[in-house]
Amino acid sequence: MDFAVRPLANDNSSEIIFGGPSHWEEKLTSRIGHTCQLDIDQVAEFPRETCIICTLGESWCTHEGIKRMIDNGMNILRLNLSVHSREMCRKAIQITRALDEASDFKHCTSVAMDLIAECVRTGFFEGGPKSTVIFKEGDEVELVFDEAYKNKCTKEKIFINISTFPQLIHYLHKGDRIFLGSGLICLIVKEIGMDQLMCRVEEGGPMSGYQRVILPRKQPNHRILESNYEKDLTFAAECDVDFVFTSFADNAQMIIDAKAYLPPNTKVFANIETKESVRNLAQIIEHADGIVVSRADLGIEFPPEKIFKLQKYIIGNTNVARKPVFVTAQLMESMYNKPRPTRAEASDVANAVLDGADGLVLTVETAEGIYPLEAVQIMSQICREAERARFHKTIRAELYACRQDRGLCRKNSSHVAALSAVEAAENCQAKGIFVVTTTGK
């Protein structure tokens, strides 16, 4: 590979520039050409475009705590009805709205409600809420329904709360797989009793308390949880939230049904998390106001090597349809108990932005983690760097070509004028575009 040595201005040292002088002035005509000329020392000085969604945490559910999160980059506050009580949700919404009213920029922070529906959860391990255990392949685990073990779970005996799903023992069969938490721990059902399930660990790993129990996806489960889901939709409407993320989105009709409960100004985002929702992606995108790529749930139904392709496929199709798309699950999960993400996590966040994600969702990092503020700060910095690395000219041309192929190109005068202004500014290398408007649209 060719390289050149360029002296540094401030001292007598120098730096090696791979590619050589001829590449510095190369006209950018392709993505690979753009990539070869990325400036590592360039400061990301422009405002961040990617939206950061933070799941509410009990440790910062105060006026000062939410204000700090907003000041450091939170754009949307996410409320998870499977974890947060309705009282806590109302309190957080009230604080967020009050902060917006007091700010110079009205409605700068939105509120999203994630309707995962009430689910079966484990109890806590002996030692407190932060205690964890490590499961190994082949371990025998007994899932018990006795509430005496609710806060006294052990590695061998784990309490699961079936109050939301009392028909559980009639729903499961020997050989069924049960996933815990985000799906990393897999149990195989060996025996089914009246008050316990005997299981064997197929895939192990660390686990803390109060984790979601993910059951085999069968139609009866939807019917059992449907009434709770309708109550959650009604609660979201009462709170007048800005967004609803719905897990009941296997087809377009589910989106249409959800919208019937909500006011017109509440946008419904569909969680793409099953094979059926991927199969029906086109119709779901058409009827939903936005899409959430739920990687944790997709990782249960698809092998790991397929997840990156699914992410790109879902984001690409949503971009072409001009709908916003968010990515969630395990973006910076190591920040649950560490002040910095791993290098792989930093690259994952950046690549999600480069794929075309409009927003990134922090879950356990802010909901339960020790460093929620640092998580949003670091994610904001990574997003800004990734946005500077995009090759906007090629992206715009490719999106236009795809939309033209699908008959999605807009031909109204305002869109054509805006497109022409961008192309003119790019051709003359303008530093900015000033828009004079009477309507603000």
Short mmCIF file of C-alpha atoms in Angstrom, two decimals:
data_model
loop_
_atom_site.label_atom_id
_atom_site.label_comp_id
_atom_site.label_asym_id
_atom_site.label_seq_id
_atom_site.Cartn_x
_atom_site.Cartn_y
_atom_site.Cartn_z
CA MET A 1 0.00 0.00 0.00
CA ASP A 2 1.27 3.52 -0.85
CA PHE A 3 1.73 6.00 1.96
CA ALA A 4 3.13 9.48 2.53
CA VAL A 5 4.52 11.35 5.53
CA ARG A 6 2.91 14.70 6.33
CA PRO A 7 4.60 17.06 8.86
CA LEU A 8 2.48 18.25 11.77
CA ALA A 9 2.08 21.99 12.22
CA ASN A 10 2.65 22.27 15.97
CA ASP A 11 5.91 20.38 16.40
CA ASN A 12 8.65 18.54 14.60
CA SER A 13 6.78 15.23 14.50
CA SER A 14 4.97 13.78 11.53
CA GLU A 15 2.15 11.38 10.75
CA ILE A 16 1.80 8.62 8.20
CA ILE A 17 -1.04 9.07 5.71
CA PHE A 18 -1.99 5.83 3.99
CA GLY A 19 -2.99 6.16 0.37
CA GLY A 20 -0.44 8.78 -0.65
CA PRO A 21 -0.83 12.39 -1.82
CA SER A 22 -2.62 11.47 -5.04
CA HIS A 23 -5.54 10.13 -3.01
CA TRP A 24 -5.98 13.31 -0.94
CA GLU A 25 -7.36 15.22 -3.90
CA GLU A 26 -9.23 12.33 -5.50
CA LYS A 27 -12.73 13.28 -6.64
CA LEU A 28 -15.30 11.44 -4.58
CA THR A 29 -17.45 9.36 -6.91
CA SER A 30 -18.02 6.16 -4.92
CA ARG A 31 -18.54 4.92 -1.39
CA ILE A 32 -15.17 3.18 -1.33
CA GLY A 33 -13.50 6.41 -2.50
CA HIS A 34 -15.26 8.30 0.27
CA THR A 35 -14.25 5.66 2.83
CA CYS A 36 -10.60 5.85 1.78
CA GLN A 37 -10.57 9.59 2.50
CA LEU A 38 -12.29 9.67 5.89
CA ASP A 39 -10.56 12.23 8.12
CA ILE A 40 -9.98 10.67 11.53
CA ASP A 41 -8.98 14.04 13.04
CA GLN A 42 -12.05 15.88 11.78
CA VAL A 43 -14.19 17.33 14.56
CA ALA A 44 -17.89 16.41 14.39
CA GLU A 45 -19.13 19.98 14.75
CA PHE A 46 -22.64 19.68 13.32
CA PRO A 47 -25.68 18.95 15.51
CA ARG A 48 -26.59 15.29 15.87
CA GLU A 49 -29.35 14.03 13.56
CA THR A 50 -29.87 10.56 15.04
CA CYS A 51 -32.56 10.37 17.70
CA ILE A 52 -31.61 8.83 21.06
CA ILE A 53 -34.38 7.02 22.94
CA CYS A 54 -33.73 6.31 26.63
CA THR A 55 -35.71 3.82 28.70
CA LEU A 56 -36.78 5.35 32.01
CA GLY A 57 -34.76 4.32 35.04
CA GLU A 58 -35.90 4.52 38.65
CA SER A 59 -32.57 6.09 39.64
CA TRP A 60 -33.22 9.20 37.53
CA CYS A 61 -37.03 9.44 37.59
CA THR A 62 -36.86 12.90 39.17
CA HIS A 63 -37.09 16.44 37.84
CA GLU A 64 -33.32 16.90 38.05
CA GLY A 65 -32.54 13.42 36.72
CA ILE A 66 -34.72 13.70 33.62
CA LYS A 67 -33.40 17.23 32.97
CA ARG A 68 -29.81 15.95 33.03
CA MET A 69 -30.68 13.18 30.56
CA ILE A 70 -32.33 15.71 28.22
CA ASP A 71 -29.40 18.12 28.50
CA ASN A 72 -26.97 15.34 27.58
CA GLY A 73 -28.78 14.08 24.51
CA MET A 74 -32.03 12.23 25.26
CA ASN A 75 -34.63 13.00 22.58
CA ILE A 76 -37.35 10.51 23.50
CA LEU A 77 -38.22 9.12 26.93
CA ARG A 78 -39.28 5.47 26.62
CA LEU A 79 -41.70 4.00 29.14
CA ASN A 80 -41.92 0.21 29.34
CA LEU A 81 -45.32 -0.84 30.67
CA SER A 82 -44.11 -4.35 31.42
CA VAL A 83 -41.71 -2.90 34.01
CA HIS A 84 -42.80 0.63 34.96
CA SER A 85 -45.88 1.15 37.09
CA ARG A 86 -48.58 3.48 35.82
CA GLU A 87 -47.88 5.88 38.68
CA MET A 88 -44.21 6.04 37.67
CA CYS A 89 -45.19 6.60 34.02
CA ARG A 90 -47.55 9.45 34.91
CA LYS A 91 -44.87 11.07 37.08
CA ALA A 92 -42.23 10.85 34.32
CA ILE A 93 -44.61 12.25 31.68
CA GLN A 94 -45.59 15.14 33.95
CA ILE A 95 -41.94 16.02 34.60
CA THR A 96 -40.99 15.78 30.91
CA ARG A 97 -43.89 17.99 29.79
CA ALA A 98 -43.07 20.54 32.49
CA LEU A 99 -39.43 20.67 31.40
CA ASP A 100 -40.52 21.20 27.80
CA GLU A 101 -42.81 24.06 28.77
CA ALA A 102 -40.03 25.70 30.77
CA SER A 103 -37.48 25.37 27.96
CA ASP A 104 -36.82 27.77 25.10
CA PHE A 105 -37.65 25.00 22.62
CA LYS A 106 -41.18 23.71 23.10
CA HIS A 107 -41.75 19.95 22.74
CA CYS A 108 -38.05 19.17 22.33
CA THR A 109 -38.43 15.86 24.20
CA SER A 110 -41.06 13.31 23.21
CA VAL A 111 -42.54 10.44 25.20
CA ALA A 112 -42.89 6.89 23.88
CA MET A 113 -44.78 4.05 25.52
CA ASP A 114 -43.65 0.51 24.73
CA LEU A 115 -46.56 -1.93 24.88
CA ILE A 116 -44.75 -5.21 25.38
CA ALA A 117 -47.81 -6.38 27.34
CA GLU A 118 -47.62 -7.88 30.79
CA CYS A 119 -45.35 -10.85 30.65
CA VAL A 120 -44.12 -13.65 32.87
CA ARG A 121 -41.06 -12.58 34.88
CA THR A 122 -38.60 -14.20 37.23
CA GLY A 123 -38.08 -13.23 40.85
CA PHE A 124 -34.89 -11.81 42.39
CA PHE A 125 -31.88 -13.82 43.49
CA GLU A 126 -30.74 -14.03 47.10
CA GLY A 127 -28.51 -11.06 47.80
CA GLY A 128 -30.71 -8.33 46.34
CA PRO A 129 -31.84 -6.87 42.99
CA LYS A 130 -28.30 -6.57 41.61
CA SER A 131 -27.32 -10.19 42.38
CA THR A 132 -26.50 -12.41 39.41
CA VAL A 133 -25.84 -16.09 38.77
CA ILE A 134 -24.11 -17.87 35.90
CA PHE A 135 -25.78 -20.82 34.21
CA LYS A 136 -23.81 -23.47 32.33
CA GLU A 137 -24.96 -25.82 29.62
CA GLY A 138 -26.48 -28.96 31.14
CA ASP A 139 -27.44 -27.37 34.48
CA GLU A 140 -30.78 -28.49 35.93
CA VAL A 141 -33.12 -25.61 36.82
CA GLU A 142 -36.51 -25.75 38.53
CA LEU A 143 -38.94 -22.93 37.68
CA VAL A 144 -41.34 -22.63 40.61
CA PHE A 145 -44.61 -20.72 41.07
CA ASP A 146 -44.40 -20.51 44.88
CA GLU A 147 -44.16 -16.82 45.89
CA ALA A 148 -42.07 -17.80 48.91
CA TYR A 149 -39.13 -17.85 46.46
CA LYS A 150 -39.98 -14.46 44.90
CA ASN A 151 -36.95 -12.76 46.45
CA LYS A 152 -35.00 -15.92 47.26
CA CYS A 153 -34.20 -17.39 43.87
CA THR A 154 -31.11 -19.58 43.54
CA LYS A 155 -29.23 -21.08 40.64
CA GLU A 156 -31.20 -24.31 41.08
CA LYS A 157 -34.64 -22.85 41.84
CA ILE A 158 -36.10 -19.74 40.16
CA PHE A 159 -39.49 -18.21 40.90
CA ILE A 160 -41.60 -17.14 37.91
CA ASN A 161 -44.72 -15.01 38.33
CA ILE A 162 -47.54 -16.59 36.33
CA SER A 163 -50.31 -14.30 37.62
CA THR A 164 -50.59 -12.76 34.15
CA PHE A 165 -50.63 -16.20 32.53
CA PRO A 166 -52.15 -18.80 34.91
CA GLN A 167 -52.71 -21.26 32.02
CA LEU A 168 -48.95 -21.65 31.61
CA ILE A 169 -48.71 -25.35 32.51
CA HIS A 170 -51.42 -26.17 29.94
CA TYR A 171 -49.70 -24.06 27.31
CA LEU A 172 -46.26 -25.70 27.47
CA HIS A 173 -45.14 -29.15 26.34
CA LYS A 174 -42.07 -31.27 27.01
CA GLY A 175 -39.24 -30.22 24.72
CA ASP A 176 -40.41 -26.60 24.43
CA ARG A 177 -37.73 -23.92 24.70
CA ILE A 178 -38.01 -21.08 27.19
CA PHE A 179 -35.74 -18.03 26.90
CA LEU A 180 -34.79 -15.77 29.79
CA GLY A 181 -33.92 -12.07 29.73
CA SER A 182 -32.98 -10.87 26.26
CA GLY A 183 -32.94 -14.43 24.96
CA LEU A 184 -29.32 -15.35 25.70
CA ILE A 185 -30.26 -18.07 28.19
CA CYS A 186 -32.24 -20.99 26.78
CA LEU A 187 -33.97 -23.69 28.83
CA ILE A 188 -35.56 -26.91 27.56
CA VAL A 189 -38.67 -28.10 29.41
CA LYS A 190 -38.10 -31.64 30.72
CA GLU A 191 -41.03 -32.14 33.14
CA ILE A 192 -44.24 -30.18 33.82
CA GLY A 193 -45.78 -30.25 37.29
CA MET A 194 -48.70 -28.44 38.90
CA ASP A 195 -46.45 -25.91 40.64
CA GLN A 196 -43.09 -26.18 38.88
CA LEU A 197 -41.28 -26.78 35.59
CA MET A 198 -38.15 -28.94 35.47
CA CYS A 199 -35.76 -27.59 32.83
CA ARG A 200 -32.27 -28.16 31.48
CA VAL A 201 -29.99 -25.31 30.39
CA GLU A 202 -29.26 -25.52 26.67
CA GLU A 203 -27.45 -22.17 26.42
CA GLY A 204 -26.02 -20.59 29.54
CA GLY A 205 -24.68 -17.24 30.67
CA PRO A 206 -25.04 -14.61 33.42
CA MET A 207 -28.49 -13.57 34.59
CA SER A 208 -29.83 -11.04 37.10
CA GLY A 209 -33.25 -10.92 38.73
CA TYR A 210 -36.63 -9.84 37.39
CA GLN A 211 -35.98 -11.03 33.84
CA ARG A 212 -38.58 -11.60 31.16
CA VAL A 213 -39.58 -15.21 30.51
CA ILE A 214 -40.01 -15.61 26.75
CA LEU A 215 -42.35 -18.47 25.94
CA PRO A 216 -42.80 -20.32 22.63
CA ARG A 217 -44.79 -18.07 20.32
CA LYS A 218 -48.19 -19.68 19.86
CA GLN A 219 -51.51 -18.10 18.98
CA PRO A 220 -53.25 -18.77 22.35
CA ASN A 221 -50.67 -16.52 24.04
CA HIS A 222 -51.90 -13.56 21.98
CA ARG A 223 -55.52 -14.14 22.96
CA ILE A 224 -54.68 -14.45 26.66
CA LEU A 225 -52.69 -11.20 26.69
CA GLU A 226 -55.07 -9.29 24.39
CA SER A 227 -57.17 -7.77 27.19
CA ASN A 228 -54.07 -6.38 28.95
CA TYR A 229 -52.86 -4.97 25.64
CA GLU A 230 -56.14 -3.12 25.10
CA LYS A 231 -55.91 -1.65 28.61
CA ASP A 232 -52.36 -0.46 27.86
CA LEU A 233 -53.50 1.21 24.63
CA THR A 234 -56.25 3.00 26.53
CA PHE A 235 -53.72 4.14 29.15
CA ALA A 236 -51.39 5.43 26.39
CA ALA A 237 -54.29 7.42 24.94
CA GLU A 238 -55.12 8.88 28.37
CA CYS A 239 -51.50 9.99 28.81
CA ASP A 240 -51.43 11.51 25.30
CA VAL A 241 -47.97 10.10 24.57
CA ASP A 242 -46.23 11.00 21.32
CA PHE A 243 -45.31 7.45 20.28
CA VAL A 244 -46.55 3.94 20.95
CA PHE A 245 -44.20 1.01 20.23
CA THR A 246 -46.36 -2.06 19.82
CA SER A 247 -45.18 -5.67 19.98
CA PHE A 248 -48.48 -6.90 18.54
CA ALA A 249 -47.46 -6.17 14.96
CA ASP A 250 -47.29 -9.40 12.99
CA ASN A 251 -49.43 -7.89 10.23
CA ALA A 252 -50.95 -4.61 9.10
CA GLN A 253 -54.34 -5.29 10.71
CA MET A 254 -52.73 -5.27 14.15
CA ILE A 255 -51.44 -1.74 13.47
CA ILE A 256 -54.86 -0.61 12.25
CA ASP A 257 -56.49 -2.07 15.38
CA ALA A 258 -53.98 -0.30 17.66
CA LYS A 259 -54.59 3.07 16.00
CA ALA A 260 -58.32 2.76 16.71
CA TYR A 261 -57.59 3.20 20.43
CA LEU A 262 -55.27 6.19 20.05
CA PRO A 263 -55.67 9.87 19.17
CA PRO A 264 -54.54 10.90 15.65
CA ASN A 265 -51.46 12.74 16.94
CA THR A 266 -50.01 9.58 18.58
CA LYS A 267 -47.70 7.77 16.17
CA VAL A 268 -47.67 3.97 16.18
CA PHE A 269 -44.32 2.24 15.65
CA ALA A 270 -44.32 -1.48 14.91
CA ASN A 271 -41.78 -3.70 16.68
CA ILE A 272 -40.44 -6.09 14.04
CA GLU A 273 -39.57 -9.10 16.16
CA THR A 274 -40.96 -12.28 14.54
CA LYS A 275 -40.65 -14.21 11.30
CA GLU A 276 -44.24 -13.32 10.50
CA SER A 277 -43.62 -9.59 10.93
CA VAL A 278 -40.55 -9.81 8.67
CA ARG A 279 -42.62 -11.70 6.09
CA ASN A 280 -45.30 -8.97 6.23
CA LEU A 281 -42.83 -6.07 6.43
CA ALA A 282 -44.08 -4.20 3.34
CA GLN A 283 -47.69 -3.98 4.53
CA ILE A 284 -46.62 -3.18 8.10
CA ILE A 285 -44.44 -0.29 6.88
CA GLU A 286 -47.34 1.00 4.80
CA HIS A 287 -49.72 1.24 7.77
CA ALA A 288 -47.33 2.00 10.65
CA ASP A 289 -45.95 5.47 11.33
CA GLY A 290 -42.51 4.00 12.00
CA ILE A 291 -40.59 0.78 12.60
CA VAL A 292 -38.51 -0.56 15.49
CA VAL A 293 -35.90 -3.25 14.70
CA SER A 294 -36.20 -5.42 17.81
CA ARG A 295 -32.94 -7.33 17.58
CA ALA A 296 -33.30 -9.22 20.86
CA ASP A 297 -36.55 -10.87 19.81
CA LEU A 298 -35.37 -11.40 16.23
CA GLY A 299 -32.33 -13.15 17.72
CA ILE A 300 -34.63 -15.76 19.23
CA GLU A 301 -36.36 -16.60 15.94
CA PHE A 302 -33.33 -16.23 13.65
CA PRO A 303 -29.72 -17.50 13.97
CA PRO A 304 -27.09 -14.91 15.01
CA GLU A 305 -25.48 -14.74 11.57
CA LYS A 306 -28.76 -13.47 10.08
CA ILE A 307 -29.34 -10.52 12.42
CA PHE A 308 -27.09 -8.01 10.64
CA LYS A 309 -28.79 -8.81 7.34
CA LEU A 310 -32.25 -8.45 8.89
CA GLN A 311 -31.24 -5.08 10.35
CA LYS A 312 -30.07 -3.78 6.98
CA TYR A 313 -33.12 -5.22 5.19
CA ILE A 314 -35.64 -3.65 7.57
CA ILE A 315 -33.85 -0.29 7.73
CA GLY A 316 -33.41 -0.11 3.95
CA ASN A 317 -37.06 -0.81 3.17
CA THR A 318 -38.21 1.67 5.81
CA ASN A 319 -35.85 4.36 4.47
CA VAL A 320 -37.20 3.90 0.96
CA ALA A 321 -40.76 4.28 2.30
CA ARG A 322 -39.79 7.56 4.05
CA LYS A 323 -40.75 6.23 7.47
CA PRO A 324 -38.57 6.62 10.59
CA VAL A 325 -36.83 3.47 11.84
CA PHE A 326 -35.27 2.80 15.26
CA VAL A 327 -32.87 0.04 16.33
CA THR A 328 -33.03 -1.49 19.80
CA ALA A 329 -31.38 -4.14 22.00
CA GLN A 330 -27.83 -4.62 23.25
CA LEU A 331 -26.37 -1.53 21.62
CA MET A 332 -24.16 -0.67 24.61
CA GLU A 333 -25.24 -3.28 27.15
CA SER A 334 -21.83 -3.50 28.83
CA MET A 335 -22.51 0.02 30.18
CA TYR A 336 -24.96 -1.63 32.55
CA ASN A 337 -22.05 -1.71 35.00
CA LYS A 338 -19.13 -0.11 33.14
CA PRO A 339 -18.51 3.58 32.35
CA ARG A 340 -17.47 2.91 28.73
CA PRO A 341 -18.81 0.64 25.98
CA THR A 342 -16.73 -2.07 24.37
CA ARG A 343 -15.09 -1.28 21.02
CA ALA A 344 -17.48 -3.73 19.35
CA GLU A 345 -20.48 -1.90 20.84
CA ALA A 346 -19.17 1.48 19.66
CA SER A 347 -18.81 0.06 16.14
CA ASP A 348 -22.29 -1.48 16.36
CA VAL A 349 -23.83 1.90 17.22
CA ALA A 350 -21.95 3.61 14.39
CA ASN A 351 -22.88 0.93 11.86
CA ALA A 352 -26.56 1.21 12.79
CA VAL A 353 -26.33 4.92 11.94
CA LEU A 354 -24.50 4.16 8.69
CA ASP A 355 -27.18 1.57 7.84
CA GLY A 356 -29.72 4.41 7.95
CA ALA A 357 -31.28 4.16 11.42
CA ASP A 358 -33.11 7.34 12.44
CA GLY A 359 -33.00 6.49 16.14
CA LEU A 360 -31.29 4.19 18.64
CA VAL A 361 -32.96 2.81 21.77
CA LEU A 362 -31.08 2.42 25.04
CA THR A 363 -32.77 -0.21 27.23
CA VAL A 364 -31.03 -1.72 30.29
CA GLU A 365 -28.20 0.79 29.88
CA THR A 366 -30.45 3.58 31.17
CA ALA A 367 -33.27 1.60 32.82
CA GLU A 368 -31.13 -0.40 35.25
CA GLY A 369 -27.53 0.57 34.56
CA ILE A 370 -25.15 2.39 36.87
CA TYR A 371 -24.08 4.88 34.17
CA PRO A 372 -27.24 6.11 32.36
CA LEU A 373 -25.89 9.62 31.84
CA GLU A 374 -22.58 8.39 30.43
CA ALA A 375 -24.46 5.99 28.12
CA VAL A 376 -26.44 8.76 26.45
CA GLN A 377 -23.38 11.05 26.28
CA ILE A 378 -21.18 8.44 24.59
CA MET A 379 -23.94 7.32 22.21
CA SER A 380 -24.45 10.95 21.17
CA GLN A 381 -20.73 11.34 20.40
CA ILE A 382 -20.61 8.10 18.38
CA CYS A 383 -23.70 9.10 16.38
CA ARG A 384 -22.19 12.47 15.45
CA GLU A 385 -18.99 10.82 14.25
CA ALA A 386 -20.94 8.24 12.25
CA GLU A 387 -23.08 10.91 10.61
CA ARG A 388 -19.93 12.70 9.44
CA ALA A 389 -18.77 9.45 7.82
CA ARG A 390 -21.86 9.05 5.64
CA PHE A 391 -21.53 9.54 1.89
CA HIS A 392 -24.68 11.62 1.55
CA LYS A 393 -24.51 12.15 -2.20
CA THR A 394 -24.56 8.43 -3.01
CA ILE A 395 -27.20 7.68 -0.36
CA ARG A 396 -29.54 10.30 -1.80
CA ALA A 397 -29.06 9.04 -5.35
CA GLU A 398 -29.64 5.42 -4.32
CA LEU A 399 -32.78 6.28 -2.35
CA TYR A 400 -34.14 8.24 -5.30
CA ALA A 401 -33.49 5.32 -7.67
CA CYS A 402 -35.20 2.82 -5.33
CA ARG A 403 -38.21 5.08 -4.86
CA GLN A 404 -38.46 5.59 -8.58
CA ASP A 405 -38.47 1.81 -9.15
CA ARG A 406 -41.28 1.42 -6.60
CA GLY A 407 -43.29 4.40 -7.82
CA LEU A 408 -42.71 6.30 -4.57
CA CYS A 409 -41.10 9.47 -5.96
CA ARG A 410 -42.83 12.68 -4.94
CA LYS A 411 -43.54 15.08 -7.77
CA ASN A 412 -45.07 18.03 -5.92
CA SER A 413 -43.49 21.45 -6.39
CA SER A 414 -42.19 21.85 -2.82
CA HIS A 415 -40.33 18.52 -2.93
CA VAL A 416 -38.80 19.25 -6.34
CA ALA A 417 -37.72 22.72 -5.18
CA ALA A 418 -36.10 21.30 -2.04
CA LEU A 419 -34.27 18.61 -4.04
CA SER A 420 -32.99 21.20 -6.51
CA ALA A 421 -31.78 23.43 -3.68
CA VAL A 422 -29.78 20.57 -2.13
CA GLU A 423 -28.19 19.65 -5.47
CA ALA A 424 -27.34 23.29 -6.21
CA ALA A 425 -25.79 23.78 -2.76
CA GLU A 426 -23.73 20.63 -3.20
CA ASN A 427 -22.49 21.58 -6.68
CA CYS A 428 -21.30 25.01 -5.54
CA GLN A 429 -20.04 23.64 -2.20
CA ALA A 430 -22.23 25.99 -0.18
CA LYS A 431 -21.76 25.98 3.59
CA GLY A 432 -25.50 26.06 4.32
CA ILE A 433 -29.02 26.53 2.99
CA PHE A 434 -31.30 29.30 4.27
CA VAL A 435 -35.03 28.67 3.89
CA VAL A 436 -37.53 31.54 4.08
CA THR A 437 -40.96 30.23 5.04
CA THR A 438 -44.29 31.57 6.23
CA THR A 439 -45.75 28.21 7.31
CA GLY A 440 -42.73 26.41 8.76
CA LYS A 441 -43.53 23.26 6.79
#
